[in-house]
mmCIF file of C-alpha atoms in Angstrom:
data_model
loop_
_atom_site.group_PDB
_atom_site.id
_atom_site.type_symbol
_atom_site.label_atom_id
_atom_site.label_comp_id
_atom_site.label_asym_id
_atom_site.label_seq_id
_atom_site.Cartn_x
_atom_site.Cartn_y
_atom_site.Cartn_z
ATOM 1 C CA MET B 759 15.235 -51.422 -40.472
ATOM 2 C CA THR B 760 19.030 -52.542 -39.818
ATOM 3 C CA ASP B 761 20.270 -55.180 -36.918
ATOM 4 C CA VAL B 762 20.117 -53.521 -34.064
ATOM 5 C CA TRP B 763 23.880 -54.775 -32.930
ATOM 6 C CA LEU B 764 25.180 -53.167 -37.052
ATOM 7 C CA LEU B 765 24.552 -49.608 -34.535
ATOM 8 C CA VAL B 766 24.963 -50.980 -31.221
ATOM 9 C CA HIS B 767 28.717 -51.819 -32.995
ATOM 10 C CA ALA B 768 28.906 -49.030 -34.830
ATOM 11 C CA GLU B 769 28.246 -47.063 -31.859
ATOM 12 C CA ARG B 770 31.214 -48.658 -29.394
ATOM 13 C CA ALA B 771 33.756 -47.818 -32.060
ATOM 14 C CA ALA B 772 32.814 -44.824 -32.658
ATOM 15 C CA LEU B 773 32.864 -43.701 -28.641
ATOM 16 C CA ILE B 774 36.221 -46.294 -28.564
ATOM 17 C CA ASP B 775 37.944 -43.548 -31.206
ATOM 18 C CA ASP B 776 36.929 -40.989 -28.779
ATOM 19 C CA LEU B 777 38.008 -42.115 -25.929
ATOM 20 C CA VAL B 778 41.436 -42.903 -27.558
ATOM 21 C CA GLY B 779 44.101 -40.090 -26.398
ATOM 22 C CA LEU B 780 41.939 -38.699 -23.739
ATOM 23 C CA THR B 781 44.452 -37.415 -21.402
ATOM 24 C CA ASP B 782 44.181 -38.598 -17.387
ATOM 25 C CA ALA B 783 42.422 -35.313 -16.103
ATOM 26 C CA GLN B 784 39.398 -35.713 -18.937
ATOM 27 C CA TRP B 785 38.923 -39.338 -17.870
ATOM 28 C CA ALA B 786 38.731 -38.231 -14.371
ATOM 29 C CA HIS B 787 36.096 -35.371 -15.405
ATOM 30 C CA PRO B 788 32.746 -35.614 -13.757
ATOM 31 C CA SER B 789 30.215 -37.044 -16.735
ATOM 32 C CA LEU B 790 26.632 -36.615 -16.696
ATOM 33 C CA CYS B 791 25.609 -39.071 -14.890
ATOM 34 C CA GLU B 792 25.768 -38.066 -11.236
ATOM 35 C CA GLY B 793 28.305 -38.708 -9.175
ATOM 36 C CA TRP B 794 30.712 -41.197 -12.266
ATOM 37 C CA THR B 795 32.945 -40.149 -14.335
ATOM 38 C CA VAL B 796 34.287 -40.456 -17.732
ATOM 39 C CA HIS B 797 36.192 -43.239 -16.546
ATOM 40 C CA ASP B 798 33.269 -44.649 -14.560
ATOM 41 C CA VAL B 799 30.924 -44.304 -17.442
ATOM 42 C CA ALA B 800 33.226 -46.075 -19.771
ATOM 43 C CA ALA B 801 33.983 -49.591 -16.767
ATOM 44 C CA HIS B 802 29.255 -48.774 -16.676
ATOM 45 C CA LEU B 803 29.703 -49.840 -21.177
ATOM 46 C CA VAL B 804 31.758 -52.868 -20.508
ATOM 47 C CA ASP B 805 29.656 -53.892 -17.977
ATOM 48 C CA ASN B 806 26.608 -53.514 -19.707
ATOM 49 C CA ALA B 807 28.159 -54.867 -23.287
ATOM 50 C CA MET B 808 28.864 -58.128 -20.621
ATOM 51 C CA ALA B 809 25.187 -58.681 -19.941
ATOM 52 C CA THR B 810 23.335 -61.573 -20.119
ATOM 53 C CA ARG B 811 19.203 -62.683 -18.698
ATOM 54 C CA ARG B 812 21.329 -65.061 -16.056
ATOM 55 C CA GLY B 813 24.068 -62.448 -15.021
ATOM 56 C CA ILE B 814 21.728 -59.249 -15.280
ATOM 57 C CA LEU B 815 19.413 -62.059 -12.366
ATOM 58 C CA LEU B 816 21.884 -62.479 -10.350
ATOM 59 C CA ALA B 817 23.164 -59.038 -10.250
ATOM 60 C CA MET B 818 19.696 -57.569 -9.630
ATOM 61 C CA VAL B 819 19.506 -60.110 -6.507
ATOM 62 C CA ARG B 820 23.250 -59.235 -4.610
ATOM 63 C CA ALA B 821 21.740 -55.706 -5.682
ATOM 64 C CA ARG B 822 18.657 -56.012 -3.591
ATOM 65 C CA PHE B 823 16.987 -55.085 -7.054
ATOM 66 C CA ASP B 824 18.333 -51.504 -6.421
ATOM 67 C CA PHE B 825 19.490 -50.354 -10.515
ATOM 68 C CA ASP B 826 21.236 -47.946 -8.875
ATOM 69 C CA ARG B 827 23.084 -50.381 -6.727
ATOM 70 C CA GLN B 828 23.240 -53.152 -9.007
ATOM 71 C CA ASN B 829 24.897 -50.748 -12.030
ATOM 72 C CA ALA B 830 27.013 -48.945 -8.837
ATOM 73 C CA HIS B 831 28.294 -52.558 -8.188
ATOM 74 C CA GLY B 832 28.875 -53.545 -12.192
ATOM 75 C CA ALA B 833 31.285 -50.068 -13.199
ATOM 76 C CA ALA B 834 33.550 -51.055 -10.212
ATOM 77 C CA ARG B 835 33.736 -54.918 -11.065
ATOM 78 C CA GLU B 836 34.586 -53.066 -14.949
ATOM 79 C CA ARG B 837 36.645 -50.705 -13.911
ATOM 80 C CA ARG B 838 40.468 -51.154 -14.209
ATOM 81 C CA THR B 839 43.217 -49.450 -12.784
ATOM 82 C CA THR B 840 43.833 -47.059 -15.268
ATOM 83 C CA PRO B 841 41.966 -45.709 -17.919
ATOM 84 C CA ALA B 842 43.992 -47.564 -20.466
ATOM 85 C CA GLU B 843 42.884 -50.992 -19.320
ATOM 86 C CA THR B 844 39.587 -49.833 -18.850
ATOM 87 C CA LEU B 845 39.775 -48.513 -22.576
ATOM 88 C CA ASP B 846 41.372 -51.775 -23.896
ATOM 89 C CA ARG B 847 38.694 -53.644 -21.659
ATOM 90 C CA LEU B 848 36.254 -51.826 -23.919
ATOM 91 C CA ARG B 849 37.572 -52.971 -26.998
ATOM 92 C CA GLU B 850 37.771 -56.544 -25.623
ATOM 93 C CA VAL B 851 33.642 -56.542 -25.517
ATOM 94 C CA ALA B 852 33.251 -54.265 -28.307
ATOM 95 C CA LEU B 853 31.617 -57.123 -30.839
ATOM 96 C CA ARG B 854 29.325 -58.793 -27.898
ATOM 97 C CA THR B 855 25.689 -59.596 -28.608
ATOM 98 C CA THR B 856 24.880 -60.751 -25.647
ATOM 99 C CA THR B 857 21.570 -58.844 -23.510
ATOM 100 C CA PRO B 858 20.354 -58.619 -19.708
ATOM 101 C CA GLY B 859 16.786 -59.643 -21.244
ATOM 102 C CA ALA B 860 15.412 -56.515 -22.240
ATOM 103 C CA PRO B 861 13.681 -55.625 -25.856
ATOM 104 C CA LEU B 862 17.093 -55.456 -27.969
ATOM 105 C CA ASP B 863 16.332 -50.836 -29.225
ATOM 106 C CA SER B 864 17.618 -50.647 -24.933
ATOM 107 C CA ARG B 865 21.381 -51.388 -26.711
ATOM 108 C CA LEU B 866 20.764 -48.135 -28.380
ATOM 109 C CA VAL B 867 19.557 -46.279 -25.667
ATOM 110 C CA GLU B 868 22.881 -47.489 -23.939
ATOM 111 C CA GLU B 869 25.474 -46.594 -26.656
ATOM 112 C CA VAL B 870 23.815 -43.490 -27.472
ATOM 113 C CA VAL B 871 22.650 -41.816 -24.063
ATOM 114 C CA HIS B 872 26.345 -43.330 -21.855
ATOM 115 C CA GLY B 873 27.734 -41.634 -24.874
ATOM 116 C CA GLU B 874 26.780 -38.133 -24.715
ATOM 117 C CA ASP B 875 27.079 -38.680 -20.666
ATOM 118 C CA ILE B 876 30.862 -38.879 -22.355
ATOM 119 C CA ARG B 877 31.007 -36.210 -24.709
ATOM 120 C CA ARG B 878 29.001 -33.035 -23.384
ATOM 121 C CA PRO B 879 31.155 -32.611 -20.704
ATOM 122 C CA LEU B 880 34.435 -33.203 -22.598
ATOM 123 C CA GLY B 881 33.314 -30.897 -25.680
ATOM 124 C CA ILE B 882 33.376 -33.415 -28.168
ATOM 125 C CA THR B 883 30.337 -33.451 -30.901
ATOM 126 C CA ARG B 884 29.439 -36.896 -32.637
ATOM 127 C CA SER B 885 26.530 -36.520 -35.334
ATOM 128 C CA TYR B 886 24.498 -39.975 -34.441
ATOM 129 C CA PRO B 887 23.165 -42.270 -37.242
ATOM 130 C CA ARG B 888 19.162 -41.415 -37.826
ATOM 131 C CA GLU B 889 18.286 -44.789 -37.220
ATOM 132 C CA ALA B 890 19.991 -44.920 -33.935
ATOM 133 C CA VAL B 891 19.333 -42.231 -32.167
ATOM 134 C CA LEU B 892 15.268 -42.430 -33.134
ATOM 135 C CA ARG B 893 15.041 -46.002 -32.291
ATOM 136 C CA ALA B 894 16.805 -45.183 -28.966
ATOM 137 C CA LEU B 895 14.034 -42.082 -28.630
ATOM 138 C CA ALA B 896 10.840 -44.172 -29.533
ATOM 139 C CA TYR B 897 12.044 -47.192 -27.134
ATOM 140 C CA GLN B 898 12.144 -44.793 -24.673
ATOM 141 C CA ALA B 899 9.116 -42.840 -25.180
ATOM 142 C CA HIS B 900 7.055 -46.339 -24.356
ATOM 143 C CA THR B 901 8.965 -48.310 -22.038
ATOM 144 C CA TRP B 902 8.043 -47.615 -18.310
ATOM 145 C CA VAL B 903 9.925 -45.559 -16.247
ATOM 146 C CA GLY B 904 10.032 -48.275 -13.562
ATOM 147 C CA LEU B 905 12.150 -50.584 -16.663
ATOM 148 C CA GLY B 906 14.681 -47.957 -16.636
ATOM 149 C CA GLY B 907 12.519 -45.517 -20.234
ATOM 150 C CA ALA B 908 10.584 -42.326 -20.194
ATOM 151 C CA LYS B 909 7.355 -43.139 -20.813
ATOM 152 C CA GLN B 910 5.100 -41.198 -17.782
ATOM 153 C CA HIS B 911 7.506 -38.166 -18.319
ATOM 154 C CA VAL B 912 6.744 -37.963 -22.115
ATOM 155 C CA ALA B 913 3.240 -38.195 -21.044
ATOM 156 C CA GLY B 914 0.584 -35.663 -23.290
ATOM 157 C CA LEU B 915 3.584 -34.777 -25.326
ATOM 158 C CA ARG B 916 4.281 -34.743 -28.914
ATOM 159 C CA LEU B 917 8.328 -34.741 -29.195
ATOM 160 C CA VAL B 918 9.082 -33.570 -32.731
ATOM 161 C CA ALA B 919 12.309 -34.238 -33.944
ATOM 162 C CA THR B 920 13.875 -30.703 -35.759
ATOM 163 C CA ASP B 921 16.602 -32.762 -37.088
ATOM 164 C CA HIS B 922 14.822 -35.333 -38.762
ATOM 165 C CA GLY B 923 11.237 -34.258 -39.257
ATOM 166 C CA VAL B 924 9.734 -36.873 -37.410
ATOM 167 C CA SER B 925 7.597 -36.773 -34.272
ATOM 168 C CA LEU B 926 6.143 -39.040 -31.517
ATOM 169 C CA GLY B 927 2.562 -38.850 -29.366
ATOM 170 C CA GLU B 928 0.406 -36.561 -29.398
ATOM 171 C CA GLY B 929 -0.438 -33.679 -26.979
ATOM 172 C CA THR B 930 2.342 -29.888 -26.159
ATOM 173 C CA GLU B 931 5.035 -30.077 -28.507
ATOM 174 C CA VAL B 932 8.838 -30.150 -27.193
ATOM 175 C CA ARG B 933 11.177 -29.304 -30.009
ATOM 176 C CA GLY B 934 14.864 -29.784 -31.116
ATOM 177 C CA PRO B 935 17.414 -32.280 -32.183
ATOM 178 C CA ALA B 936 16.408 -35.931 -31.649
ATOM 179 C CA VAL B 937 19.200 -36.768 -29.468
ATOM 180 C CA SER B 938 18.828 -33.995 -27.277
ATOM 181 C CA LEU B 939 15.490 -34.799 -26.998
ATOM 182 C CA LEU B 940 16.430 -38.433 -26.344
ATOM 183 C CA LEU B 941 18.867 -37.149 -23.111
ATOM 184 C CA ALA B 942 16.139 -34.952 -22.136
ATOM 185 C CA ALA B 943 13.828 -37.838 -21.480
ATOM 186 C CA SER B 944 15.983 -39.483 -20.020
ATOM 187 C CA GLY B 945 16.906 -37.540 -17.339
ATOM 188 C CA ARG B 946 19.766 -35.033 -18.521
ATOM 189 C CA THR B 947 19.076 -31.634 -18.298
ATOM 190 C CA VAL B 948 22.168 -29.911 -19.688
ATOM 191 C CA ALA B 949 20.179 -31.057 -22.462
ATOM 192 C CA PHE B 950 16.624 -28.624 -21.864
ATOM 193 C CA GLY B 951 19.032 -25.967 -23.185
ATOM 194 C CA ASP B 952 18.425 -27.569 -26.761
ATOM 195 C CA LEU B 953 14.640 -27.826 -26.740
ATOM 196 C CA GLU B 954 11.661 -25.538 -26.948
ATOM 197 C CA GLY B 955 8.080 -25.639 -26.956
ATOM 198 C CA PRO B 956 5.754 -25.368 -24.787
ATOM 199 C CA GLY B 957 6.277 -29.081 -23.162
ATOM 200 C CA VAL B 958 9.282 -28.618 -22.324
ATOM 201 C CA ALA B 959 8.695 -26.642 -18.447
ATOM 202 C CA THR B 960 6.128 -29.516 -18.094
ATOM 203 C CA LEU B 961 8.960 -32.502 -19.290
ATOM 204 C CA ALA B 962 11.316 -30.199 -17.182
ATOM 205 C CA GLY B 963 8.877 -30.057 -14.206
ATOM 206 C CA ARG B 964 7.680 -33.819 -14.370
ATOM 207 C CA LEU B 965 11.691 -34.881 -14.187
ATOM 208 C CA SER B 966 12.566 -32.873 -10.742
ATOM 209 C CA GLY B 967 9.765 -34.315 -9.708
ATOM 210 C CA ARG B 968 7.323 -30.532 -9.053
#
């Protein structure tokens, strides 16, 4: 397999390229992350790139072990006054190889999913490298929800990536492009329009708490 950092760095570079030239209105546009703008997600990605084992532990203590609060604090800390300044900051950290202690494929989840959180609302498309998106999908499928994954959400489902001829899991089928499977498993309901199969309703129900 390709060194994960080569894949992560490629995704960071691709997103930076897509962010160059955005208007102020596009930077202020809502992302797929509820309550966050495109600018907020970019700042979150800076915070992710800066993460270390010690740093994330201290941040979680300050946030009283609330992941959402910790993420909000981190994004606010790294969000600069202007989009141009935040973009410069993203360039500065793009080649970092620090992690918060999670398996390295979690870095691919962050880059691909958050890349789509920004791109989809703006109508920007990217053809993701096969290995990057499939490794991110496999990581989500095998990681507990409480740790940011989707294991319970996709239990008893067979995820079929129609664009890559690959499937994960056993059970009722959910079919569609790999990146849409990844987004849906990660709670982005906008991706359900790309999916088909008898397992779609099951996955949608789990994500909505029904």
